[in-house]
Coordinates of C-alpha atoms and ligand atoms in Angstrom, one line a residue:
M1 CA -80.7 102.1 -39.4
N2 CA -80.3 100.6 -42.7
L3 CA -83.3 98.4 -43.6
F4 CA -82.5 98.8 -47.2
V5 CA -79.3 97.1 -46.5
Y6 CA -81.9 95.1 -49.2
L7 CA -85.6 82.8 -59.4
L8 CA -86.6 79.3 -63.1
T9 CA -86.3 76.2 -64.7
A10 CA -87.5 73.7 -68.4
A11 CA -88.6 70.1 -69.8
S12 CA -91.8 68.7 -70.3
C13 CA -93.0 66.0 -68.1
A14 CA -96.7 65.7 -67.4
A15 CA -97.2 67.4 -64.1
A16 CA -97.4 65.3 -61.1
T17 CA -100.1 66.8 -59.0
K18 CA -100.3 64.8 -56.0
I19 CA -100.2 67.0 -52.9
Y20 CA -97.8 64.9 -50.7
P21 CA -95.3 62.4 -51.8
E22 CA -95.6 59.0 -52.4
K23 CA -92.1 57.3 -52.4
S24 CA -90.6 57.8 -55.8
S25 CA -90.6 54.5 -57.7
Q26 CA -87.1 55.2 -59.0
P27 CA -84.2 53.1 -57.5
K28 CA -82.5 55.4 -54.8
S29 CA -78.7 55.7 -54.5
T30 CA -77.1 54.7 -51.3
H31 CA -75.0 58.1 -51.3
S32 CA -75.4 59.7 -48.2
S33 CA -76.7 63.2 -48.8
P34 CA -78.3 65.9 -46.6
N35 CA -81.9 67.1 -47.1
I36 CA -82.2 70.4 -49.1
L37 CA -84.3 73.4 -48.6
L38 CA -84.1 76.0 -51.3
I39 CA -86.0 79.2 -50.3
I40 CA -86.5 81.6 -53.1
T41 CA -88.0 85.1 -52.8
D42 CA -89.2 86.9 -55.9
Q43 CA -88.2 90.5 -56.6
F44 CA -86.2 90.9 -53.3
R45 CA -83.8 93.6 -53.3
F46 CA -80.2 92.8 -52.0
D47 CA -80.6 95.6 -49.3
A48 CA -84.2 94.6 -48.3
W49 CA -83.2 92.3 -45.6
S50 CA -82.0 93.3 -42.0
E51 CA -82.6 92.7 -38.5
E52 CA -85.7 94.8 -38.5
T53 CA -87.5 93.6 -41.7
T54 CA -86.5 90.0 -41.8
P55 CA -85.7 88.8 -38.3
N56 CA -85.9 85.1 -39.4
L57 CA -83.6 85.4 -42.3
S58 CA -81.2 87.3 -40.1
R59 CA -81.2 84.5 -37.7
L60 CA -80.5 82.1 -40.5
S61 CA -77.4 84.1 -41.6
K62 CA -76.2 83.7 -37.9
Q63 CA -76.4 80.0 -37.8
A64 CA -73.2 77.8 -37.7
G65 CA -72.1 77.0 -41.2
A66 CA -74.0 79.9 -42.7
T67 CA -72.3 81.9 -45.5
T68 CA -73.9 85.3 -46.5
F69 CA -72.9 86.2 -50.1
T70 CA -72.6 90.0 -50.4
S71 CA -71.9 90.0 -54.0
A72 CA -74.5 87.7 -55.5
Y73 CA -76.0 88.5 -58.9
S74 CA -78.8 87.5 -61.1
S75 CA -77.4 87.6 -64.5
T76 CA -80.7 88.1 -66.5
P77 CA -82.8 90.0 -63.9
T78 CA -86.4 89.1 -64.7
C79 CA -88.4 86.1 -63.4
T80 CA -87.9 83.5 -66.3
P81 CA -84.4 83.7 -67.5
S82 CA -83.1 83.8 -64.0
R83 CA -85.2 80.7 -63.2
A84 CA -83.7 79.1 -66.4
G85 CA -80.1 79.7 -64.7
L86 CA -81.4 78.3 -61.4
L87 CA -82.8 75.2 -63.3
T88 CA -79.8 74.3 -65.5
G89 CA -76.7 75.7 -63.8
R90 CA -75.9 77.7 -66.9
S91 CA -75.0 81.2 -67.9
P92 CA -77.6 83.3 -70.0
W93 CA -75.9 82.4 -73.3
N94 CA -75.7 78.8 -72.3
H95 CA -79.2 78.3 -71.3
G96 CA -80.3 80.6 -74.1
M97 CA -82.9 82.9 -72.4
L98 CA -81.5 86.3 -72.9
G99 CA -84.4 88.1 -71.6
Y100 CA -88.0 87.7 -70.3
D101 CA -90.1 85.0 -71.9
K102 CA -93.7 84.2 -70.7
D103 CA -92.5 80.9 -69.1
V104 CA -89.4 78.6 -68.7
D105 CA -91.3 76.2 -70.7
C106 CA -88.5 74.7 -72.7
A107 CA -88.7 70.9 -72.3
N108 CA -85.4 70.1 -73.7
Y109 CA -82.8 70.9 -71.3
P110 CA -80.7 67.6 -70.7
T111 CA -80.1 68.5 -67.0
T112 CA -82.3 70.1 -64.5
L113 CA -81.7 70.6 -60.8
P114 CA -84.7 68.5 -59.6
R115 CA -84.4 65.8 -62.2
V116 CA -80.6 65.1 -61.0
L117 CA -81.9 65.1 -57.3
N118 CA -84.7 62.6 -58.3
E119 CA -82.2 60.4 -59.9
N120 CA -80.0 60.4 -56.9
G121 CA -82.4 59.5 -53.9
Y122 CA -84.3 62.7 -53.4
T123 CA -88.1 63.2 -53.2
T124 CA -88.6 66.7 -54.8
F125 CA -91.4 69.0 -53.7
V126 CA -92.2 72.6 -54.8
S127 CA -94.4 75.0 -52.9
G128 CA -95.1 78.4 -54.6
K129 CA -93.8 79.6 -57.8
D130 CA -92.2 77.7 -60.6
H131 CA -93.0 79.7 -63.6
F132 CA -92.5 76.8 -66.0
G133 CA -95.8 77.0 -67.9
T134 CA -98.1 74.3 -68.9
N135 CA -98.1 71.4 -71.5
S136 CA -100.7 71.6 -74.4
D137 CA -103.0 69.5 -72.2
G138 CA -103.0 72.1 -69.4
T139 CA -100.9 70.0 -67.0
F140 CA -98.0 71.8 -65.5
I141 CA -94.5 71.4 -66.8
S142 CA -92.7 70.0 -63.8
Q143 CA -89.0 69.9 -65.1
G144 CA -88.4 67.1 -62.6
Y145 CA -90.3 68.1 -59.6
E146 CA -92.4 65.3 -58.4
N147 CA -94.8 67.0 -56.3
L148 CA -96.2 70.3 -57.1
Q149 CA -98.2 72.9 -55.1
L150 CA -98.0 75.9 -57.3
Y151 CA -98.6 79.4 -57.0
D152 CA -97.1 81.0 -60.1
G153 CA -98.8 84.4 -60.1
L154 CA -100.2 84.3 -63.5
T155 CA -103.8 85.2 -64.3
E156 CA -104.4 82.6 -67.1
E157 CA -103.3 79.6 -64.8
N158 CA -105.7 77.9 -62.5
D159 CA -102.9 76.6 -60.3
H160 CA -103.2 74.7 -57.1
Y161 CA -103.5 77.9 -55.0
D162 CA -106.3 79.2 -57.2
Q163 CA -108.1 75.9 -56.8
W164 CA -107.5 75.9 -53.0
F165 CA -108.7 79.5 -52.8
H166 CA -111.9 78.9 -54.8
S167 CA -112.7 75.7 -52.8
I168 CA -112.9 78.0 -49.6
M169 CA -114.2 81.1 -51.0
G170 CA -116.5 80.0 -53.8
D171 CA -115.9 80.2 -57.7
D172 CA -117.0 83.8 -57.9
V173 CA -114.7 85.5 -55.5
D174 CA -111.5 86.9 -57.4
P175 CA -108.3 86.0 -55.4
L176 CA -107.0 89.4 -56.8
A177 CA -109.6 91.5 -55.4
T178 CA -107.1 93.5 -53.2
G179 CA -107.0 97.1 -54.4
N180 CA -107.4 96.2 -58.2
L181 CA -103.7 95.8 -58.3
T182 CA -102.1 94.2 -61.3
W183 CA -99.1 92.0 -61.4
N184 CA -96.5 94.8 -62.0
A185 CA -98.1 97.5 -60.2
W186 CA -96.4 100.0 -58.1
Q187 CA -99.4 100.9 -56.2
S188 CA -100.2 99.0 -53.1
S189 CA -103.1 98.1 -50.9
P190 CA -103.9 96.0 -47.6
Y191 CA -105.0 92.4 -48.4
V192 CA -108.7 92.3 -48.3
F193 CA -109.2 88.6 -47.2
E194 CA -108.1 86.7 -44.1
E195 CA -104.4 86.4 -43.8
Y196 CA -104.3 82.7 -44.2
L197 CA -105.7 83.0 -47.6
H198 CA -102.7 85.1 -48.8
P199 CA -100.4 83.4 -51.3
T200 CA -97.5 84.0 -49.0
A201 CA -99.2 82.1 -46.1
W202 CA -100.4 79.6 -48.5
T203 CA -96.8 78.9 -49.8
S204 CA -95.2 78.6 -46.2
S205 CA -98.2 76.4 -45.1
R206 CA -97.6 73.9 -47.8
A207 CA -94.1 73.6 -47.1
V208 CA -94.6 73.2 -43.4
S209 CA -97.1 70.5 -44.1
Y210 CA -94.8 68.7 -46.3
L211 CA -91.9 68.8 -43.6
D212 CA -94.4 67.6 -41.1
T213 CA -95.6 64.6 -43.2
F214 CA -92.3 63.6 -44.8
D215 CA -91.0 60.3 -43.7
F216 CA -87.5 61.0 -42.8
T217 CA -86.8 57.4 -41.6
G218 CA -87.4 56.2 -45.2
S219 CA -84.7 55.7 -47.9
S220 CA -85.1 58.9 -49.7
K221 CA -84.0 62.6 -48.8
M222 CA -86.1 65.6 -49.2
F223 CA -85.5 68.4 -51.7
L224 CA -87.9 71.2 -50.8
K225 CA -88.3 74.3 -52.9
A226 CA -90.1 77.0 -51.1
S227 CA -90.6 79.6 -53.7
F228 CA -92.4 82.7 -52.5
H229 CA -94.1 84.9 -55.3
R230 CA -93.9 87.9 -53.0
P231 CA -92.4 90.7 -52.4
H232 CA -93.1 90.9 -56.2
S233 CA -96.1 92.9 -56.9
P234 CA -99.0 93.2 -56.0
Y235 CA -97.8 94.9 -52.9
D236 CA -100.6 93.5 -51.0
P237 CA -99.5 92.7 -47.4
P238 CA -101.8 92.0 -44.5
K239 CA -103.4 95.1 -43.1
R240 CA -101.4 94.8 -39.7
L241 CA -98.1 95.0 -41.5
Y242 CA -99.2 97.6 -44.1
D243 CA -100.2 99.7 -41.1
K244 CA -96.8 99.2 -39.4
Y245 CA -95.0 100.4 -42.2
T246 CA -97.3 103.1 -43.6
S247 CA -97.4 104.7 -40.1
M248 CA -93.6 105.1 -39.9
D249 CA -91.8 108.5 -40.6
P250 CA -91.7 108.8 -44.2
S251 CA -88.4 110.5 -43.8
L252 CA -86.5 107.6 -42.6
P253 CA -83.7 106.5 -44.9
I254 CA -85.4 103.1 -45.8
F255 CA -88.2 105.0 -47.6
Q256 CA -85.8 107.4 -49.5
R257 CA -85.7 106.9 -53.4
N258 CA -82.2 106.9 -54.7
I259 CA -82.6 109.6 -57.4
N260 CA -79.7 111.8 -58.4
P261 CA -80.7 114.7 -60.6
G262 CA -78.2 115.6 -63.2
T263 CA -77.2 112.2 -63.6
Y264 CA -78.5 109.3 -65.8
D265 CA -81.4 109.2 -63.8
D266 CA -83.0 112.1 -65.7
A267 CA -83.3 109.9 -68.8
Y268 CA -85.9 107.9 -66.8
L269 CA -88.0 110.8 -65.8
N270 CA -91.3 110.5 -67.6
T271 CA -93.7 113.3 -67.1
T272 CA -96.5 111.0 -68.4
T273 CA -99.1 110.2 -65.5
M274 CA -97.6 106.8 -64.5
G275 CA -100.0 103.8 -65.4
S276 CA -100.3 101.0 -62.8
E277 CA -97.5 98.8 -64.8
A278 CA -95.2 102.0 -65.6
W279 CA -91.7 101.0 -65.7
N280 CA -90.3 104.6 -65.3
G281 CA -91.3 107.9 -63.8
D282 CA -91.8 109.7 -60.6
P283 CA -95.2 109.5 -58.8
G284 CA -94.5 111.9 -56.1
P285 CA -93.1 111.5 -52.7
S286 CA -96.4 110.4 -50.9
A287 CA -97.1 107.7 -53.7
S288 CA -93.4 106.6 -53.5
F289 CA -93.6 106.3 -49.8
L290 CA -96.6 104.2 -50.0
S291 CA -95.3 101.8 -52.5
R292 CA -91.8 101.4 -50.7
A293 CA -93.7 101.0 -47.3
A294 CA -95.9 98.2 -48.6
Y295 CA -93.0 96.7 -50.3
L296 CA -91.2 96.3 -46.9
A297 CA -94.4 95.2 -45.5
S298 CA -94.5 92.3 -48.1
V299 CA -90.9 91.6 -47.2
E300 CA -91.7 91.2 -43.6
F301 CA -94.7 88.9 -44.4
V302 CA -92.4 86.8 -46.5
D303 CA -90.0 86.4 -43.7
E304 CA -92.7 85.5 -41.2
G305 CA -93.4 82.5 -43.6
I306 CA -89.8 81.6 -43.9
G307 CA -89.5 81.7 -40.1
D308 CA -92.1 79.0 -39.9
I309 CA -90.5 76.9 -42.4
L310 CA -87.1 77.3 -40.6
S311 CA -88.7 76.4 -37.3
K312 CA -90.2 73.2 -38.7
V313 CA -86.7 72.3 -40.3
E314 CA -85.2 72.7 -36.8
E315 CA -87.9 70.5 -35.3
T316 CA -87.1 67.8 -37.6
D317 CA -83.5 67.4 -36.2
E318 CA -82.4 66.2 -39.5
E319 CA -79.2 67.4 -41.6
F320 CA -80.3 70.1 -44.0
M321 CA -78.5 72.2 -46.5
I322 CA -80.4 75.6 -46.5
I323 CA -80.1 78.1 -49.3
W324 CA -81.9 81.5 -49.8
V325 CA -81.8 83.4 -53.0
A326 CA -83.9 86.1 -54.9
D327 CA -84.5 85.8 -58.8
H328 CA -84.0 89.5 -59.1
G329 CA -84.6 92.7 -57.2
D330 CA -87.0 95.5 -57.4
M331 CA -86.1 99.3 -58.4
N332 CA -88.8 100.6 -56.1
G333 CA -88.5 103.9 -57.9
D334 CA -84.7 104.4 -57.6
H335 CA -83.2 106.1 -60.6
N336 CA -86.8 106.7 -61.5
L337 CA -87.1 103.1 -62.5
W338 CA -89.7 100.6 -61.4
R339 CA -90.0 96.9 -61.6
K340 CA -86.8 95.0 -62.7
G341 CA -84.7 94.0 -65.9
Y342 CA -82.0 96.7 -65.5
P343 CA -78.2 96.3 -64.8
F344 CA -78.5 98.5 -61.7
E345 CA -77.9 97.0 -58.1
E346 CA -81.5 97.3 -57.1
S347 CA -82.4 94.9 -59.9
S348 CA -79.6 92.5 -60.5
H349 CA -77.8 92.4 -57.1
V350 CA -79.6 89.8 -55.0
P351 CA -79.4 88.3 -51.5
M352 CA -78.0 84.9 -51.1
I353 CA -77.3 82.7 -47.9
M354 CA -76.1 79.1 -48.0
K355 CA -76.0 77.0 -44.8
H356 CA -73.6 73.8 -45.0
P357 CA -75.5 70.9 -43.9
T358 CA -72.9 69.8 -41.4
S359 CA -70.3 72.4 -40.8
T360 CA -70.3 73.9 -37.4
S361 CA -67.9 76.7 -38.4
P362 CA -68.9 80.2 -37.2
P363 CA -71.3 82.1 -39.7
K364 CA -69.3 84.3 -42.2
S365 CA -69.7 86.6 -45.0
S366 CA -68.0 86.3 -48.4
S367 CA -67.8 89.0 -51.1
A368 CA -67.0 86.5 -53.8
I369 CA -68.7 87.2 -57.0
V370 CA -71.5 84.6 -57.4
E371 CA -74.5 84.1 -59.5
I372 CA -77.7 82.1 -59.8
R373 CA -76.1 79.6 -61.9
D374 CA -74.0 78.5 -59.0
V375 CA -76.8 77.2 -57.0
A376 CA -77.6 74.0 -58.8
V377 CA -74.0 73.3 -59.3
T378 CA -73.3 73.8 -55.6
I379 CA -76.1 71.4 -54.8
W380 CA -74.8 68.8 -57.3
D381 CA -71.4 69.1 -55.7
V382 CA -72.7 68.7 -52.2
I383 CA -74.3 65.3 -53.3
G384 CA -71.3 64.3 -54.9
K385 CA -72.6 64.2 -58.4
L386 CA -71.2 67.2 -60.1
E387 CA -68.5 65.6 -62.4
E388 CA -70.9 63.0 -63.6
V389 CA -73.6 65.7 -64.2
K390 CA -71.0 67.9 -66.2
E391 CA -69.8 65.1 -68.2
N392 CA -73.4 64.8 -69.6
D393 CA -74.0 68.4 -70.1
E394 CA -71.0 70.5 -71.4
L395 CA -73.1 73.7 -71.2
I396 CA -73.1 73.8 -67.5
N397 CA -70.7 76.6 -66.4
G398 CA -72.0 77.7 -63.1
L399 CA -69.5 77.0 -60.2
S400 CA -69.5 75.2 -57.2
L401 CA -69.5 77.5 -54.0
L402 CA -69.0 74.5 -51.8
P403 CA -65.2 75.4 -51.3
I404 CA -66.2 78.7 -50.1
L405 CA -68.7 77.3 -47.8
E406 CA -65.8 75.0 -46.3
G407 CA -63.4 77.8 -46.2
E408 CA -61.0 76.4 -48.8
K409 CA -61.5 79.3 -51.5
E410 CA -62.1 82.9 -51.0
K411 CA -63.5 83.3 -54.6
V412 CA -64.7 81.1 -57.6
R413 CA -64.3 83.7 -60.5
D414 CA -63.1 87.2 -61.3
Y415 CA -66.0 88.6 -63.0
V416 CA -69.5 87.6 -64.2
D417 CA -71.7 88.4 -67.1
L418 CA -75.0 90.2 -66.9
E419 CA -77.4 90.8 -69.7
H420 CA -81.1 91.5 -70.6
N421 CA -82.7 92.0 -74.2
Q422 CA -85.3 94.6 -74.4
V423 CA -87.6 95.1 -71.5
Y424 CA -90.3 97.6 -71.5
S425 CA -89.0 99.8 -74.1
D426 CA -86.9 99.4 -77.3
N427 CA -84.0 101.1 -75.9
V428 CA -83.7 99.4 -72.6
H429 CA -81.4 96.5 -73.3
W430 CA -77.7 95.9 -72.1
N431 CA -74.9 93.5 -71.5
A432 CA -72.7 94.1 -68.3
I433 CA -69.9 92.5 -66.4
R434 CA -69.6 92.8 -62.5
G435 CA -65.8 92.3 -61.8
E436 CA -63.5 92.5 -59.0
G437 CA -62.7 95.8 -57.3
G438 CA -66.4 96.4 -57.3
I439 CA -66.5 97.3 -61.0
K440 CA -69.6 97.2 -63.0
Y441 CA -69.3 97.8 -66.8
I442 CA -72.5 98.4 -68.7
F443 CA -73.0 98.5 -72.5
N444 CA -76.2 100.0 -73.4
S445 CA -76.7 98.1 -76.7
F446 CA -79.3 100.4 -78.2
D447 CA -77.0 103.5 -78.5
G448 CA -73.6 102.1 -77.5
R449 CA -73.6 104.4 -74.3
E450 CA -71.1 103.0 -71.6
Q451 CA -71.4 103.2 -68.0
L452 CA -68.9 102.3 -65.3
F453 CA -69.5 102.0 -61.5
N454 CA -67.6 101.1 -58.4
V455 CA -70.3 99.4 -56.4
T456 CA -68.1 98.8 -53.4
S457 CA -67.5 102.5 -52.8
D458 CA -70.7 103.7 -54.6
R459 CA -73.3 101.1 -53.9
Y460 CA -76.3 103.0 -55.5
E461 CA -74.4 103.8 -58.4
K462 CA -74.7 107.7 -58.4
R463 CA -71.3 108.2 -59.8
D464 CA -70.7 107.1 -63.6
L465 CA -67.0 106.7 -64.0
A466 CA -67.3 106.4 -67.8
L467 CA -67.7 110.1 -67.7
E468 CA -64.4 110.7 -66.0
S469 CA -61.2 111.1 -68.0
E470 CA -59.0 109.2 -65.5
Y471 CA -61.3 106.2 -65.8
Q472 CA -60.9 105.8 -69.5
E473 CA -58.0 103.1 -69.2
E474 CA -60.1 101.1 -66.7
L475 CA -63.2 101.4 -69.1
G476 CA -61.1 99.9 -72.0
V477 CA -60.1 97.0 -69.8
W478 CA -63.8 96.1 -69.2
R479 CA -64.9 96.7 -72.6
Q480 CA -62.3 94.3 -74.0
R481 CA -63.2 91.7 -71.5
M482 CA -66.9 91.9 -72.8
V483 CA -65.3 91.7 -76.4
E484 CA -63.6 88.5 -75.5
Q485 CA -66.6 86.9 -73.6
F486 CA -68.5 87.4 -76.9
E487 CA -65.8 86.0 -78.9
E488 CA -65.2 82.8 -76.6
E489 CA -69.1 82.2 -76.7
G490 CA -69.0 82.4 -80.4
R491 CA -71.9 85.1 -80.4
G492 CA -71.0 86.2 -84.0
E493 CA -71.0 89.5 -85.8
E494 CA -74.3 90.7 -84.4
W495 CA -72.6 91.0 -81.1
V496 CA -69.0 91.8 -81.9
K497 CA -67.4 92.8 -85.1
D498 CA -63.7 93.5 -85.9
G499 CA -63.1 93.5 -82.2
E500 CA -65.7 96.2 -81.5
L501 CA -69.1 95.7 -79.5
V502 CA -72.0 96.1 -81.8
M503 CA -75.1 98.3 -81.2
R504 CA -78.3 96.5 -81.6
K505 CA -81.7 98.5 -82.3
D506 CA -84.1 95.7 -82.7
N507 CA -85.5 92.8 -80.5
S508 CA -84.4 89.9 -82.6
L509 CA -81.8 88.4 -80.3
T510 CA -84.2 87.1 -77.6
H511 CA -82.6 83.6 -77.3
S512 CA -79.1 82.2 -78.0
P513 CA -78.5 79.2 -80.3
N514 CA -78.0 77.2 -77.2
F515 CA -81.6 77.6 -76.2
P516 CA -82.8 74.0 -76.8
C517 CA -86.4 75.0 -77.8
L518 CA -85.8 77.3 -80.8
Ligands
NAG601 C1 -109.8 98.4 -61.6 O1 -108.8 98.6 -63.0 C2 -109.5 98.6 -64.2 C3 -108.4 98.6 -65.3 O2 -107.2 99.5 -64.9 C4 -110.4 99.9 -64.2 O3 -111.1 99.9 -65.5 C5 -111.5 99.7 -63.1 O4 -112.3 101.0 -63.1 C6 -110.6 99.6 -61.8 N1 -111.8 99.2 -60.8 C7 -111.7 100.0 -59.5 C8 -112.7 99.5 -58.5 O5 -110.8 100.7 -59.3
NAG602 C1 -93.6 107.3 -70.0 O1 -94.7 106.6 -69.3 C2 -95.8 106.1 -70.1 C3 -96.9 105.6 -69.3 O2 -96.4 104.9 -68.1 C4 -95.4 105.0 -70.9 O3 -96.4 104.5 -71.8 C5 -94.3 105.6 -72.0 O4 -93.8 104.6 -72.7 C6 -93.1 106.2 -71.1 N1 -92.4 107.1 -72.1 C7 -91.0 106.7 -72.0 C8 -90.2 107.5 -73.1 O5 -90.3 106.1 -71.4
NAG603 C1 -63.7 100.6 -55.6 O1 -63.6 101.2 -54.4 C2 -63.0 100.4 -53.3 C3 -63.5 100.9 -52.0 O2 -63.3 102.6 -52.1 C4 -61.5 100.4 -53.6 O3 -61.0 99.6 -52.6 C5 -61.4 99.9 -54.9 O4 -59.9 99.9 -55.3 C6 -62.1 100.6 -56.0 N1 -62.0 100.0 -57.4 C7 -61.4 100.5 -58.4 C8 -61.3 99.7 -59.6 O5 -61.1 101.7 -58.3
NAG604 C1 -91.4 81.0 -36.8 C2 -90.4 81.9 -36.0 O1 -89.5 81.7 -35.4 N1 -90.8 83.3 -36.4 C3 -90.1 84.2 -36.0 C4 -89.5 85.2 -37.0 O2 -89.2 86.4 -36.3 C5 -89.9 87.1 -35.5 C6 -89.2 88.2 -34.8 O3 -87.9 87.9 -34.2 C7 -90.4 86.2 -34.1 O4 -91.5 87.0 -33.4 C8 -91.1 85.1 -34.8 O5 -91.5 84.1 -34.0

């Protein structure tokens, strides 16, 4: 049994806050295009989905026309930069968010996924998480989504979920009462309210209502983003699922942390008592077990919501393109690390499924190296607008995966760039490349330490090939590739000097010059 076979956006339109769509007043094109369902799950590890934990997502992967991408990555694996890539179809250097920022609140991206769809005959709706922040008047930045039902998981926002929760429970009841859990806690607790009040249930029920009330006979097509905040912390699944997982045998493989004493994992050991938002350390076997069990229970609860949405989509009998992706993963204690933002597989490798709208080909899997920037670009290609979009925005560098879905190509690139500026600690920031042959090269930019893994033969990165003499040549090849990438991007001497990668001690390079809101 391998259960641990385990996203963001920008410009400032005043938020449209109607619950269900009125027909957009924009002229709609006559181009024939499918309805589109984009499912996003937050902090969902690449190996957390399986027959056992996510039966409904598994079912999606087995539908005709479905492609499961087994080498899908989140280049900048925290919530906001990865959502910037999803919104713009650009790489980190091109969208400019090189690490975490409070929101994707930049209003100046010329092209966003929902805006292009709006302009081409789609009515756009989001249920759940945007993480685009608010305008100065407190309305939500919509980035082109016409209809918003938001649950962003941010304490300071009084979002649509919060308003709904308080309208039922009263103003004095705290939606976060469960277990005193904070937004990045590794601890867990069963949800204290009735299940239908949970943000996961709310997110799927809003999406289902939208599918129920949408006029598919009208002139506009649907773009529905169902964006689950969970399994991101708080790990607060309903009691029935919490009990299901916490009553399993803790020695099952799914609950084992990937820790390899004597390796780089030791550097993340932290003997301080772990605070609720700790990013590194070992809380001991029983606390680790409870954390992982509740995480998987949250995963299964999200899958139930996705099942409801997928059944409703099937009921409509309309043509749908369906995409599932996560914005990043969750370390769950592996390598003595928690949360995300690291180059390692648990954090940067994400699940991705795309179901072609009309293909009747048998389901397949693809090991092509793909990234979150490719999602918007693929959608633009599907609606026949990619050329036009790229003419208007030369910084779009995601690649269309449509040729893979249609069986015309096996791959779209040889390697992809990954990076994150400082997270949690001054010395945690890095650039990486995930290339063919399963290779991942990591440059830890605080101290220049390099790592090299083969994630095909060593999926959990236990063996650092950079330490082995026979891999020095291979290491040099990938180091040189990163040098060339930085030179091509014109990063300048803070990144590469005299053909050598440059170490960086401070946290000044948070955005590239391409970020349009500097
Ligand atoms: C909840 O957490 C806060 C801050 O960590 C702490 O001060 C408080 O005592 C906790 N309350 C309970 C009921 O555990
Ligand atoms: C160790 O953990 C503590 C508590 O979580 C944290 O404040 C501290 O920064 C960590 N230290 C190191 C060296 O990672
Ligand atoms: C990585 O491992 C796979 C599977 O063993 C192997 O086919 C591939 O050649 C390896 N890559 C490199 C660069 O050695
Ligand atoms: C709506 C729906 O079909 N949900 C299904 C998700 O998967 C579980 C397990 O197979 C089913 O019991 C649910 O009915």
